[in-house]
Amino acid sequence: LPWYKGHYYIHRPKTIEPMGESKTDFQIFTELCYRLEKLDPSLKDLGKRYNPRADRSYWDNPDPVDEAYLDAWWKRVQEHQGVTMSWEEFKQRGVYKFILDQPHVAFREQIEDDEPFETPSGKIEIFSTVLAEITDWTKTQYGYPIPAIPKWIEPFEWMGHASVKEYPFHMVSPHPRWRTHSIFNNIPWLRETYQQEITLNASDARKLGIVTGDIVEVWNARGKVVVPAYVTERCMPGVVVLHEGVWMDRDRQGVDRAGNPDFLTKDEPSPAGAFAYNTILVNLKKTNLEHRPGWDSLATSRAYIFRRDA
C-alpha cells in the first residue's frame, strides 16, 4: 500500500541480488531470535515463534519464505476484498487498484448516517474543548501551550525574531531532486549531476561579494556547514535554500564540510510534533574553510558547468 493507506497495491520485486553481506531486517531479526534462544532457556523456540515459516537457512536464502508470506497475504486480500486477480497475475501486472462499491467520500457516516465525530461534542470543533481544559502544559504530550482556537503562533525562529540581527537569513531545507532524503547520496553519478549547494538571491550575494561556485560557511548558534553557493533571482531576498539529506563530513572542530542543514536546525519539535526544518535563521559568508563534497575532487558538477557556460 502507498504509505499506510491507499486504494491500490504495488508489487515490488527484487531487482538485484543483495550486495556484499547486506541482509533484510526480517533476516536480521530472525537470526537474532535464534541466537537469543541459546542465551536464555526461557526463550525456547523464539526463532520459530518469531518467523514460523523459516528455519536457520533463512539467513542465507530468504526468497522462498518471503514468497510464501506474500502469497498467503494475497489470499487474505482475495478473501476480504473480493479480489479475483491471482497472485501470479498481480506479480505480472505490478499493480492492483481497489474496486469500490461506491465512490469514497470522507466522513460519509457522519454526513449520511449522523454518526458522531470522535470529539467530546461529537461535532467538528473549531474551538477545542480538550485543549481549553489544559492548565499545566508540562504534563501533556505537547510541552508548549496550544490555543484552543486556531490562530497564529510565533515560530521558534523567524524574520521577526530578535536574533535576526545576528542571523539575518531565513533558511529552508526542501527535498532535493537527486536524492530521497539521504538515500542515493552515495551514487557518484547523482552527486556529479547536482552538487550540494546553498541557493541565495542575487542582491544578497552582491552585498556579500559572493558569486556562483564560491565556497561559503553557513552558521548559527547550533553549528556550521561549508558548501558552494548558487546565486539566482529565483530565490527571495533574505532567504537561502540548503537541501536536506547530504551525508555529513565533520572536521575536528565539528564543522560539517559537506553542507548538511541538520547541523543548523533546531532539534526541538513544535507543540504539534513537527520539527522546524523550514524556519531556521542563519548567517553566511565567503570562507577559506575546507569543503568536502563527497566525491573525487576532480569531478565537477554538471549543474555548475551548465550554469557557467550559459
PDB file of N, CA and C in Angstrom, residues 38 40 47 62-63 67 147 193 247 293:
ATOM      1  N   LYS A  38      19.836 -19.503  22.579  1.00  0.00           N
ATOM      2  CA  LYS A  38      20.985 -20.134  23.218  1.00  0.00           C
ATOM      3  C   LYS A  38      21.424 -19.389  24.474  1.00  0.00           C
ATOM      4  N   ASP A  40      19.267 -17.677  26.564  1.00  0.00           N
ATOM      5  CA  ASP A  40      18.251 -17.687  27.614  1.00  0.00           C
ATOM      6  C   ASP A  40      17.317 -18.871  27.395  1.00  0.00           C
ATOM      7  N   GLY A  47      13.052 -18.311  17.692  1.00  0.00           N
ATOM      8  CA  GLY A  47      13.217 -18.104  16.259  1.00  0.00           C
ATOM      9  C   GLY A  47      12.020 -18.589  15.473  1.00  0.00           C
ATOM     10  N   PRO A  62      16.391 -16.259   1.816  1.00  0.00           N
ATOM     11  CA  PRO A  62      15.083 -15.820   2.304  1.00  0.00           C
ATOM     12  C   PRO A  62      13.969 -15.867   1.268  1.00  0.00           C
ATOM     13  N   ASP A  63      14.297 -15.999  -0.019  1.00  0.00           N
ATOM     14  CA  ASP A  63      13.296 -15.823  -1.070  1.00  0.00           C
ATOM     15  C   ASP A  63      12.085 -16.756  -0.955  1.00  0.00           C
ATOM     16  N   GLU A  67       8.328 -15.267  -0.296  1.00  0.00           N
ATOM     17  CA  GLU A  67       7.285 -15.514  -1.291  1.00  0.00           C
ATOM     18  C   GLU A  67       6.075 -16.203  -0.658  1.00  0.00           C
ATOM     19  N   PRO A 147      -3.267  27.114  21.527  1.00  0.00           N
ATOM     20  CA  PRO A 147      -4.545  27.800  21.720  1.00  0.00           C
ATOM     21  C   PRO A 147      -5.724  26.894  21.373  1.00  0.00           C
ATOM     22  N   THR A 193      25.986  15.122 -10.919  1.00  0.00           N
ATOM     23  CA  THR A 193      24.941  15.822 -11.670  1.00  0.00           C
ATOM     24  C   THR A 193      24.495  17.081 -10.945  1.00  0.00           C
ATOM     25  N   TRP A 247      25.172  13.468   3.136  1.00  0.00           N
ATOM     26  CA  TRP A 247      25.924  12.795   4.199  1.00  0.00           C
ATOM     27  C   TRP A 247      26.969  13.750   4.767  1.00  0.00           C
ATOM     28  N   PRO A 293      33.027  17.711  -0.810  1.00  0.00           N
ATOM     29  CA  PRO A 293      31.753  17.401  -1.460  1.00  0.00           C
ATOM     30  C   PRO A 293      31.375  15.937  -1.456  1.00  0.00           C
TER      31      PRO A 293
END
